[in-house]
C-alpha positions as a printed NumPy array, in Angstrom:
array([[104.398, 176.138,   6.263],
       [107.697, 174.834,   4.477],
       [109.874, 174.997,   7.809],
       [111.428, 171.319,   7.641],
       [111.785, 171.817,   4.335],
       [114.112, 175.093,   4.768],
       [115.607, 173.543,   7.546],
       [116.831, 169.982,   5.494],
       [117.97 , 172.803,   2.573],
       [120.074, 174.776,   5.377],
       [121.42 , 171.369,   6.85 ],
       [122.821, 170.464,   3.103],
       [124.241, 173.883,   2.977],
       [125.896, 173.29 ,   6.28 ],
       [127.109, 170.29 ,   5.56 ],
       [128.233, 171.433,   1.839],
       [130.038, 174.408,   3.368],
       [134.087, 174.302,   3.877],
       [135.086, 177.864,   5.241],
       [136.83 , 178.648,   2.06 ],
       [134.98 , 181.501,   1.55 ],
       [132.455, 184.092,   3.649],
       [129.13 , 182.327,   4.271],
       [127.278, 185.192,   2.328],
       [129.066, 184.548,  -1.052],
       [129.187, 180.828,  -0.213],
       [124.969, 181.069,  -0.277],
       [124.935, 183.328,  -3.202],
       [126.607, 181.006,  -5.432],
       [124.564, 178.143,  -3.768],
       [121.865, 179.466,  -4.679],
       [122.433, 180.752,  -7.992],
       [123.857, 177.214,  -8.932],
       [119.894, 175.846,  -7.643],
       [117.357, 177.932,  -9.291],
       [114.258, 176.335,  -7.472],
       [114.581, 178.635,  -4.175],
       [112.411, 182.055,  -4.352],
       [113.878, 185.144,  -3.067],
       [111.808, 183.866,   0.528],
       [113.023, 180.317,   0.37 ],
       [116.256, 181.782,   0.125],
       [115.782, 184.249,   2.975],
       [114.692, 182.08 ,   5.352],
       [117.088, 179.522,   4.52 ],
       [119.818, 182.096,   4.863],
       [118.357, 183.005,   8.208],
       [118.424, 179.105,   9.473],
       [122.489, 179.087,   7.942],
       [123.261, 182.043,   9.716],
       [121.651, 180.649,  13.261],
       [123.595, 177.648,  12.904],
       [127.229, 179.942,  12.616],
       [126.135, 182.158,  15.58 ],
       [126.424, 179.399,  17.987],
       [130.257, 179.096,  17.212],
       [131.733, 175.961,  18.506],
       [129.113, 175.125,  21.155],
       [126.974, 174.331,  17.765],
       [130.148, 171.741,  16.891],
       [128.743, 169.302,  19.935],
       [125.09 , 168.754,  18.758],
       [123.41 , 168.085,  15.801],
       [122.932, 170.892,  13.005],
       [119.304, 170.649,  13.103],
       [119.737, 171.092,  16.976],
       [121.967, 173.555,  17.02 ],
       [120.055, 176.069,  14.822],
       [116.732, 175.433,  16.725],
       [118.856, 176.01 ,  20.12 ],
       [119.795, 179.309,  18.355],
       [116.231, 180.192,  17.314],
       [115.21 , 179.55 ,  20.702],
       [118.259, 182.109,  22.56 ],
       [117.549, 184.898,  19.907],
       [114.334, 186.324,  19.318],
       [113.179, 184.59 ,  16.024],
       [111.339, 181.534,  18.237],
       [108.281, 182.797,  17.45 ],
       [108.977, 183.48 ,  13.721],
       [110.089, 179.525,  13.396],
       [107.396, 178.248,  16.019],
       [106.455, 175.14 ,  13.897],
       [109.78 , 173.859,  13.271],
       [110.218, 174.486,  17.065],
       [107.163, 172.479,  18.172],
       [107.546, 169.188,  16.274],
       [110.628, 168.175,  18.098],
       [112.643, 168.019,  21.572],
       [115.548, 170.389,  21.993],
       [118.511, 169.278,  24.294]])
């Protein structure tokens, strides 16, 4: 139901995110700084984070948003994220 929207929040983080510390304290202080996100929004937008940082550097040559649907798609979560999937191409 709120797929785009958990996918634009992961993008930010993406984009917000310098390396200077692990991903998984980088997210916990994200997300304590922004109150709004539930302990499911923040789940699934951890999930969509992580997907983005499994590709490596192959995720460096497309877009984020195509990247972590790429990643959906090679593990087995495509049919967990199905509508974020099906309202858009994928290179």
């Amino acid at each position: 139901k709120y797929a785009s929207q958990y996918l634009q929040s992961a993008i930010t983080i993406i984009e917000s995110y310098n390396g200077d510390m692990p991903l998984v304290h980088f997210l916990r202080n994200y997300f304590s700084a922004n109150k709004k996100f539930g302990s499911k929004d923040r789940k699934y937008i951890s999930q969509l984070c992580f997907a983005y940082f499994r590709l490596g550097h192959a995720a460096k040559k497309m877009s984020i948003a195509d990247a972590i649907k790429k990643q959906l798609l090679l593990s087995n979560q495509a049919s967990n994220w199905q509508v974020l999937l099906d309202d858009s191409s994928i290179p």
